[in-house]
Amino acid sequence: MKKDIHPDYHEITVVMTDGSEFKTRSTYGKAGDSLRLEIDPKTHSAWTGVHRVATQGGQMQKFSERFGNLGNLSGKKRG
């Protein structure tokens, strides 16, 4: 291997959203640094299979209130 062309590969601590930790090797930061995750396999719906449901008073209603008939696909002209 050529000298001085590879990044420093060292041990860091990864902190999951629930506070649990594990050590791994990475080029992130400096040796001994911590990487705090905001989203991880324990909480993200892509891994857990649990999805948030947009309720009647939720995100869809907020969108409709903000943008009105912007997405009117019925072909009718707006007044």
PDB file of N, CA and C in Angstrom:
ATOM      1  N   MET A   1       0.830  -1.189   0.000  1.00  0.00           N
ATOM      2  CA  MET A   1       0.000   0.000   0.000  1.00  0.00           C
ATOM      3  C   MET A   1       0.874   1.252   0.000  1.00  0.00           C
ATOM      4  N   LYS A   2       0.406   2.264  -0.693  1.00  0.00           N
ATOM      5  CA  LYS A   2       1.112   3.537  -0.683  1.00  0.00           C
ATOM      6  C   LYS A   2       0.895   4.211   0.655  1.00  0.00           C
ATOM      7  N   LYS A   3       1.899   4.900   1.127  1.00  0.00           N
ATOM      8  CA  LYS A   3       1.794   5.608   2.400  1.00  0.00           C
ATOM      9  C   LYS A   3       1.071   6.941   2.216  1.00  0.00           C
ATOM     10  N   ASP A   4       0.374   7.361   3.276  1.00  0.00           N
ATOM     11  CA  ASP A   4      -0.249   8.685   3.383  1.00  0.00           C
ATOM     12  C   ASP A   4      -1.334   8.986   2.348  1.00  0.00           C
ATOM     13  N   ILE A   5      -1.955   7.948   1.757  1.00  0.00           N
ATOM     14  CA  ILE A   5      -3.053   8.232   0.832  1.00  0.00           C
ATOM     15  C   ILE A   5      -4.389   7.725   1.368  1.00  0.00           C
ATOM     16  N   HIS A   6      -4.370   6.978   2.468  1.00  0.00           N
ATOM     17  CA  HIS A   6      -5.590   6.407   3.015  1.00  0.00           C
ATOM     18  C   HIS A   6      -6.059   7.195   4.236  1.00  0.00           C
ATOM     19  N   PRO A   7      -7.377   7.351   4.407  1.00  0.00           N
ATOM     20  CA  PRO A   7      -7.881   8.078   5.578  1.00  0.00           C
ATOM     21  C   PRO A   7      -7.616   7.303   6.863  1.00  0.00           C
ATOM     22  N   ASP A   8      -7.578   8.025   7.963  1.00  0.00           N
ATOM     23  CA  ASP A   8      -7.372   7.411   9.275  1.00  0.00           C
ATOM     24  C   ASP A   8      -8.579   6.552   9.615  1.00  0.00           C
ATOM     25  N   TYR A   9      -8.355   5.283   9.903  1.00  0.00           N
ATOM     26  CA  TYR A   9      -9.415   4.323  10.219  1.00  0.00           C
ATOM     27  C   TYR A   9      -9.262   3.968  11.681  1.00  0.00           C
ATOM     28  N   HIS A  10     -10.246   4.348  12.519  1.00  0.00           N
ATOM     29  CA  HIS A  10     -10.108   4.232  13.961  1.00  0.00           C
ATOM     30  C   HIS A  10     -11.434   3.789  14.597  1.00  0.00           C
ATOM     31  N   GLU A  11     -11.420   3.553  15.896  1.00  0.00           N
ATOM     32  CA  GLU A  11     -12.615   3.105  16.611  1.00  0.00           C
ATOM     33  C   GLU A  11     -13.432   4.299  17.078  1.00  0.00           C
ATOM     34  N   ILE A  12     -14.773   4.218  16.845  1.00  0.00           N
ATOM     35  CA  ILE A  12     -15.711   5.227  17.338  1.00  0.00           C
ATOM     36  C   ILE A  12     -16.849   4.515  18.064  1.00  0.00           C
ATOM     37  N   THR A  13     -17.662   5.279  18.775  1.00  0.00           N
ATOM     38  CA  THR A  13     -18.834   4.743  19.454  1.00  0.00           C
ATOM     39  C   THR A  13     -20.078   5.258  18.746  1.00  0.00           C
ATOM     40  N   VAL A  14     -20.976   4.351  18.375  1.00  0.00           N
ATOM     41  CA  VAL A  14     -22.251   4.720  17.755  1.00  0.00           C
ATOM     42  C   VAL A  14     -23.317   4.652  18.835  1.00  0.00           C
ATOM     43  N   VAL A  15     -24.056   5.760  19.008  1.00  0.00           N
ATOM     44  CA  VAL A  15     -25.110   5.836  20.023  1.00  0.00           C
ATOM     45  C   VAL A  15     -26.454   5.814  19.298  1.00  0.00           C
ATOM     46  N   MET A  16     -27.251   4.769  19.580  1.00  0.00           N
ATOM     47  CA  MET A  16     -28.554   4.609  18.946  1.00  0.00           C
ATOM     48  C   MET A  16     -29.568   5.569  19.586  1.00  0.00           C
ATOM     49  N   THR A  17     -30.765   5.674  19.003  1.00  0.00           N
ATOM     50  CA  THR A  17     -31.781   6.599  19.507  1.00  0.00           C
ATOM     51  C   THR A  17     -32.272   6.231  20.897  1.00  0.00           C
ATOM     52  N   ASP A  18     -32.184   4.950  21.279  1.00  0.00           N
ATOM     53  CA  ASP A  18     -32.640   4.539  22.612  1.00  0.00           C
ATOM     54  C   ASP A  18     -31.529   4.625  23.659  1.00  0.00           C
ATOM     55  N   GLY A  19     -30.354   5.120  23.256  1.00  0.00           N
ATOM     56  CA  GLY A  19     -29.249   5.288  24.190  1.00  0.00           C
ATOM     57  C   GLY A  19     -28.262   4.136  24.203  1.00  0.00           C
ATOM     58  N   SER A  20     -28.612   3.007  23.579  1.00  0.00           N
ATOM     59  CA  SER A  20     -27.667   1.890  23.543  1.00  0.00           C
ATOM     60  C   SER A  20     -26.482   2.269  22.647  1.00  0.00           C
ATOM     61  N   GLU A  21     -25.356   1.660  22.893  1.00  0.00           N
ATOM     62  CA  GLU A  21     -24.124   2.001  22.184  1.00  0.00           C
ATOM     63  C   GLU A  21     -23.431   0.749  21.674  1.00  0.00           C
ATOM     64  N   PHE A  22     -22.643   0.934  20.622  1.00  0.00           N
ATOM     65  CA  PHE A  22     -21.732  -0.117  20.188  1.00  0.00           C
ATOM     66  C   PHE A  22     -20.513   0.533  19.565  1.00  0.00           C
ATOM     67  N   LYS A  23     -19.429  -0.177  19.553  1.00  0.00           N
ATOM     68  CA  LYS A  23     -18.183   0.329  18.985  1.00  0.00           C
ATOM     69  C   LYS A  23     -17.977  -0.276  17.609  1.00  0.00           C
ATOM     70  N   THR A  24     -17.439   0.540  16.712  1.00  0.00           N
ATOM     71  CA  THR A  24     -17.125   0.086  15.366  1.00  0.00           C
ATOM     72  C   THR A  24     -15.915   0.870  14.878  1.00  0.00           C
ATOM     73  N   ARG A  25     -15.404   0.479  13.742  1.00  0.00           N
ATOM     74  CA  ARG A  25     -14.281   1.208  13.161  1.00  0.00           C
ATOM     75  C   ARG A  25     -14.794   2.024  11.990  1.00  0.00           C
ATOM     76  N   SER A  26     -14.258   3.250  11.851  1.00  0.00           N
ATOM     77  CA  SER A  26     -14.769   4.166  10.849  1.00  0.00           C
ATOM     78  C   SER A  26     -13.732   5.233  10.527  1.00  0.00           C
ATOM     79  N   THR A  27     -13.975   5.966   9.456  1.00  0.00           N
ATOM     80  CA  THR A  27     -13.158   7.139   9.139  1.00  0.00           C
ATOM     81  C   THR A  27     -13.818   8.413   9.665  1.00  0.00           C
ATOM     82  N   TYR A  28     -14.991   8.272  10.326  1.00  0.00           N
ATOM     83  CA  TYR A  28     -15.722   9.418  10.881  1.00  0.00           C
ATOM     84  C   TYR A  28     -14.955  10.031  12.041  1.00  0.00           C
ATOM     85  N   GLY A  29     -14.828  11.346  12.064  1.00  0.00           N
ATOM     86  CA  GLY A  29     -14.255  12.071  13.206  1.00  0.00           C
ATOM     87  C   GLY A  29     -12.848  11.634  13.582  1.00  0.00           C
ATOM     88  N   LYS A  30     -12.615  11.648  14.894  1.00  0.00           N
ATOM     89  CA  LYS A  30     -11.316  11.257  15.437  1.00  0.00           C
ATOM     90  C   LYS A  30     -11.506  10.013  16.298  1.00  0.00           C
ATOM     91  N   ALA A  31     -10.431   9.368  16.628  1.00  0.00           N
ATOM     92  CA  ALA A  31     -10.492   8.178  17.479  1.00  0.00           C
ATOM     93  C   ALA A  31     -11.192   8.520  18.794  1.00  0.00           C
ATOM     94  N   GLY A  32     -12.161   7.695  19.188  1.00  0.00           N
ATOM     95  CA  GLY A  32     -12.894   7.906  20.432  1.00  0.00           C
ATOM     96  C   GLY A  32     -14.136   8.772  20.310  1.00  0.00           C
ATOM     97  N   ASP A  33     -14.385   9.382  19.142  1.00  0.00           N
ATOM     98  CA  ASP A  33     -15.582  10.212  18.949  1.00  0.00           C
ATOM     99  C   ASP A  33     -16.843   9.367  19.023  1.00  0.00           C
ATOM    100  N   SER A  34     -17.984  10.039  19.261  1.00  0.00           N
ATOM    101  CA  SER A  34     -19.286   9.377  19.277  1.00  0.00           C
ATOM    102  C   SER A  34     -20.122   9.874  18.114  1.00  0.00           C
ATOM    103  N   LEU A  35     -20.829   8.959  17.472  1.00  0.00           N
ATOM    104  CA  LEU A  35     -21.759   9.280  16.402  1.00  0.00           C
ATOM    105  C   LEU A  35     -23.152   9.013  16.932  1.00  0.00           C
ATOM    106  N   ARG A  36     -23.950  10.091  17.135  1.00  0.00           N
ATOM    107  CA  ARG A  36     -25.302   9.948  17.675  1.00  0.00           C
ATOM    108  C   ARG A  36     -26.288   9.881  16.512  1.00  0.00           C
ATOM    109  N   LEU A  37     -27.067   8.813  16.464  1.00  0.00           N
ATOM    110  CA  LEU A  37     -28.021   8.622  15.385  1.00  0.00           C
ATOM    111  C   LEU A  37     -29.364   9.256  15.736  1.00  0.00           C
ATOM    112  N   GLU A  38     -29.996   9.902  14.762  1.00  0.00           N
ATOM    113  CA  GLU A  38     -31.339  10.442  14.931  1.00  0.00           C
ATOM    114  C   GLU A  38     -32.376   9.433  14.452  1.00  0.00           C
ATOM    115  N   ILE A  39     -31.994   8.613  13.483  1.00  0.00           N
ATOM    116  CA  ILE A  39     -32.864   7.569  12.946  1.00  0.00           C
ATOM    117  C   ILE A  39     -32.037   6.296  12.907  1.00  0.00           C
ATOM    118  N   ASP A  40     -32.613   5.209  13.379  1.00  0.00           N
ATOM    119  CA  ASP A  40     -31.906   3.933  13.331  1.00  0.00           C
ATOM    120  C   ASP A  40     -32.889   2.801  13.080  1.00  0.00           C
ATOM    121  N   PRO A  41     -32.415   1.592  12.869  1.00  0.00           N
ATOM    122  CA  PRO A  41     -33.299   0.470  12.564  1.00  0.00           C
ATOM    123  C   PRO A  41     -34.311   0.148  13.660  1.00  0.00           C
ATOM    124  N   LYS A  42     -34.092   0.620  14.875  1.00  0.00           N
ATOM    125  CA  LYS A  42     -35.030   0.351  15.959  1.00  0.00           C
ATOM    126  C   LYS A  42     -36.246   1.278  15.907  1.00  0.00           C
ATOM    127  N   THR A  43     -36.131   2.425  15.217  1.00  0.00           N
ATOM    128  CA  THR A  43     -37.210   3.407  15.228  1.00  0.00           C
ATOM    129  C   THR A  43     -37.779   3.739  13.855  1.00  0.00           C
ATOM    130  N   HIS A  44     -37.057   3.493  12.785  1.00  0.00           N
ATOM    131  CA  HIS A  44     -37.516   3.904  11.454  1.00  0.00           C
ATOM    132  C   HIS A  44     -38.480   2.885  10.875  1.00  0.00           C
ATOM    133  N   SER A  45     -39.562   3.383  10.277  1.00  0.00           N
ATOM    134  CA  SER A  45     -40.614   2.507   9.770  1.00  0.00           C
ATOM    135  C   SER A  45     -40.144   1.586   8.650  1.00  0.00           C
ATOM    136  N   ALA A  46     -39.106   1.951   7.938  1.00  0.00           N
ATOM    137  CA  ALA A  46     -38.603   1.078   6.876  1.00  0.00           C
ATOM    138  C   ALA A  46     -38.096  -0.240   7.443  1.00  0.00           C
ATOM    139  N   TRP A  47     -37.617  -0.240   8.682  1.00  0.00           N
ATOM    140  CA  TRP A  47     -37.109  -1.467   9.307  1.00  0.00           C
ATOM    141  C   TRP A  47     -38.118  -2.087  10.263  1.00  0.00           C
ATOM    142  N   THR A  48     -38.938  -1.267  10.919  1.00  0.00           N
ATOM    143  CA  THR A  48     -39.841  -1.809  11.933  1.00  0.00           C
ATOM    144  C   THR A  48     -41.149  -2.309  11.336  1.00  0.00           C
ATOM    145  N   GLY A  49     -41.545  -1.799  10.175  1.00  0.00           N
ATOM    146  CA  GLY A  49     -42.804  -2.179   9.564  1.00  0.00           C
ATOM    147  C   GLY A  49     -43.992  -1.432  10.152  1.00  0.00           C
ATOM    148  N   VAL A  50     -43.763  -0.547  11.111  1.00  0.00           N
ATOM    149  CA  VAL A  50     -44.832   0.237  11.724  1.00  0.00           C
ATOM    150  C   VAL A  50     -44.827   1.615  11.074  1.00  0.00           C
ATOM    151  N   HIS A  51     -45.953   1.963  10.454  1.00  0.00           N
ATOM    152  CA  HIS A  51     -46.043   3.236   9.754  1.00  0.00           C
ATOM    153  C   HIS A  51     -47.012   4.161  10.473  1.00  0.00           C
ATOM    154  N   ARG A  52     -46.718   5.462  10.415  1.00  0.00           N
ATOM    155  CA  ARG A  52     -47.650   6.442  10.972  1.00  0.00           C
ATOM    156  C   ARG A  52     -48.838   6.567  10.043  1.00  0.00           C
ATOM    157  N   VAL A  53     -49.993   6.699  10.603  1.00  0.00           N
ATOM    158  CA  VAL A  53     -51.210   6.860   9.820  1.00  0.00           C
ATOM    159  C   VAL A  53     -51.609   8.332   9.858  1.00  0.00           C
ATOM    160  N   ALA A  54     -51.843   8.902   8.684  1.00  0.00           N
ATOM    161  CA  ALA A  54     -52.297  10.292   8.622  1.00  0.00           C
ATOM    162  C   ALA A  54     -53.767  10.313   9.033  1.00  0.00           C
ATOM    163  N   THR A  55     -54.044  10.891  10.170  1.00  0.00           N
ATOM    164  CA  THR A  55     -55.416  10.927  10.684  1.00  0.00           C
ATOM    165  C   THR A  55     -56.180  12.089  10.078  1.00  0.00           C
ATOM    166  N   GLN A  56     -57.459  12.144  10.360  1.00  0.00           N
ATOM    167  CA  GLN A  56     -58.311  13.186   9.801  1.00  0.00           C
ATOM    168  C   GLN A  56     -57.784  14.573  10.163  1.00  0.00           C
ATOM    169  N   GLY A  57     -57.265  14.744  11.349  1.00  0.00           N
ATOM    170  CA  GLY A  57     -56.749  16.046  11.775  1.00  0.00           C
ATOM    171  C   GLY A  57     -55.244  16.116  11.622  1.00  0.00           C
ATOM    172  N   GLY A  58     -54.689  15.319  10.721  1.00  0.00           N
ATOM    173  CA  GLY A  58     -53.239  15.210  10.619  1.00  0.00           C
ATOM    174  C   GLY A  58     -52.641  15.903   9.419  1.00  0.00           C
ATOM    175  N   GLN A  59     -51.665  15.256   8.841  1.00  0.00           N
ATOM    176  CA  GLN A  59     -50.863  15.857   7.790  1.00  0.00           C
ATOM    177  C   GLN A  59     -51.649  16.158   6.518  1.00  0.00           C
ATOM    178  N   MET A  60     -52.559  15.279   6.129  1.00  0.00           N
ATOM    179  CA  MET A  60     -53.335  15.522   4.911  1.00  0.00           C
ATOM    180  C   MET A  60     -54.226  16.752   5.055  1.00  0.00           C
ATOM    181  N   GLN A  61     -54.814  16.928   6.208  1.00  0.00           N
ATOM    182  CA  GLN A  61     -55.662  18.090   6.433  1.00  0.00           C
ATOM    183  C   GLN A  61     -54.829  19.368   6.424  1.00  0.00           C
ATOM    184  N   LYS A  62     -53.677  19.326   7.051  1.00  0.00           N
ATOM    185  CA  LYS A  62     -52.791  20.495   7.060  1.00  0.00           C
ATOM    186  C   LYS A  62     -52.379  20.868   5.638  1.00  0.00           C
ATOM    187  N   PHE A  63     -52.074  19.850   4.821  1.00  0.00           N
ATOM    188  CA  PHE A  63     -51.698  20.099   3.434  1.00  0.00           C
ATOM    189  C   PHE A  63     -52.847  20.753   2.673  1.00  0.00           C
ATOM    190  N   SER A  64     -54.057  20.195   2.838  1.00  0.00           N
ATOM    191  CA  SER A  64     -55.231  20.736   2.147  1.00  0.00           C
ATOM    192  C   SER A  64     -55.515  22.171   2.558  1.00  0.00           C
ATOM    193  N   GLU A  65     -55.374  22.468   3.842  1.00  0.00           N
ATOM    194  CA  GLU A  65     -55.603  23.828   4.322  1.00  0.00           C
ATOM    195  C   GLU A  65     -54.573  24.785   3.757  1.00  0.00           C
ATOM    196  N   ARG A  66     -53.362  24.329   3.619  1.00  0.00           N
ATOM    197  CA  ARG A  66     -52.284  25.199   3.150  1.00  0.00           C
ATOM    198  C   ARG A  66     -52.338  25.422   1.646  1.00  0.00           C
ATOM    199  N   PHE A  67     -52.626  24.362   0.885  1.00  0.00           N
ATOM    200  CA  PHE A  67     -52.545  24.464  -0.562  1.00  0.00           C
ATOM    201  C   PHE A  67     -53.896  24.396  -1.268  1.00  0.00           C
ATOM    202  N   GLY A  68     -54.967  24.173  -0.536  1.00  0.00           N
ATOM    203  CA  GLY A  68     -56.310  24.183  -1.113  1.00  0.00           C
ATOM    204  C   GLY A  68     -56.477  23.186  -2.241  1.00  0.00           C
ATOM    205  N   ASN A  69     -56.997  23.663  -3.366  1.00  0.00           N
ATOM    206  CA  ASN A  69     -57.289  22.808  -4.517  1.00  0.00           C
ATOM    207  C   ASN A  69     -56.133  22.747  -5.500  1.00  0.00           C
ATOM    208  N   LEU A  70     -54.943  22.960  -5.060  1.00  0.00           N
ATOM    209  CA  LEU A  70     -53.780  22.961  -5.941  1.00  0.00           C
ATOM    210  C   LEU A  70     -53.682  21.671  -6.730  1.00  0.00           C
ATOM    211  N   GLY A  71     -54.036  20.570  -6.122  1.00  0.00           N
ATOM    212  CA  GLY A  71     -53.930  19.278  -6.789  1.00  0.00           C
ATOM    213  C   GLY A  71     -55.246  18.785  -7.351  1.00  0.00           C
ATOM    214  N   ASN A  72     -56.158  19.677  -7.752  1.00  0.00           N
ATOM    215  CA  ASN A  72     -57.463  19.286  -8.270  1.00  0.00           C
ATOM    216  C   ASN A  72     -57.272  18.542  -9.600  1.00  0.00           C
ATOM    217  N   LEU A  73     -57.549  17.243  -9.603  1.00  0.00           N
ATOM    218  CA  LEU A  73     -57.365  16.439 -10.792  1.00  0.00           C
ATOM    219  C   LEU A  73     -58.673  16.123 -11.497  1.00  0.00           C
ATOM    220  N   SER A  74     -59.762  16.718 -11.069  1.00  0.00           N
ATOM    221  CA  SER A  74     -61.069  16.393 -11.639  1.00  0.00           C
ATOM    222  C   SER A  74     -61.293  17.060 -12.999  1.00  0.00           C
ATOM    223  N   GLY A  75     -60.449  17.984 -13.372  1.00  0.00           N
ATOM    224  CA  GLY A  75     -60.597  18.656 -14.649  1.00  0.00           C
ATOM    225  C   GLY A  75     -61.495  19.882 -14.595  1.00  0.00           C
ATOM    226  N   LYS A  76     -62.154  20.121 -13.479  1.00  0.00           N
ATOM    227  CA  LYS A  76     -63.033  21.286 -13.338  1.00  0.00           C
ATOM    228  C   LYS A  76     -62.210  22.536 -13.108  1.00  0.00           C
ATOM    229  N   LYS A  77     -62.660  23.620 -13.670  1.00  0.00           N
ATOM    230  CA  LYS A  77     -61.977  24.892 -13.475  1.00  0.00           C
ATOM    231  C   LYS A  77     -62.307  25.422 -12.094  1.00  0.00           C
ATOM    232  N   ARG A  78     -61.325  26.043 -11.501  1.00  0.00           N
ATOM    233  CA  ARG A  78     -61.557  26.652 -10.193  1.00  0.00           C
ATOM    234  C   ARG A  78     -62.089  28.057 -10.407  1.00  0.00           C
ATOM    235  N   GLY A  79     -63.000  28.454  -9.525  1.00  0.00           N
ATOM    236  CA  GLY A  79     -63.687  29.724  -9.584  1.00  0.00           C
ATOM    237  C   GLY A  79     -62.856  30.897  -9.611  1.00  0.00           C
TER     238      GLY A  79
END
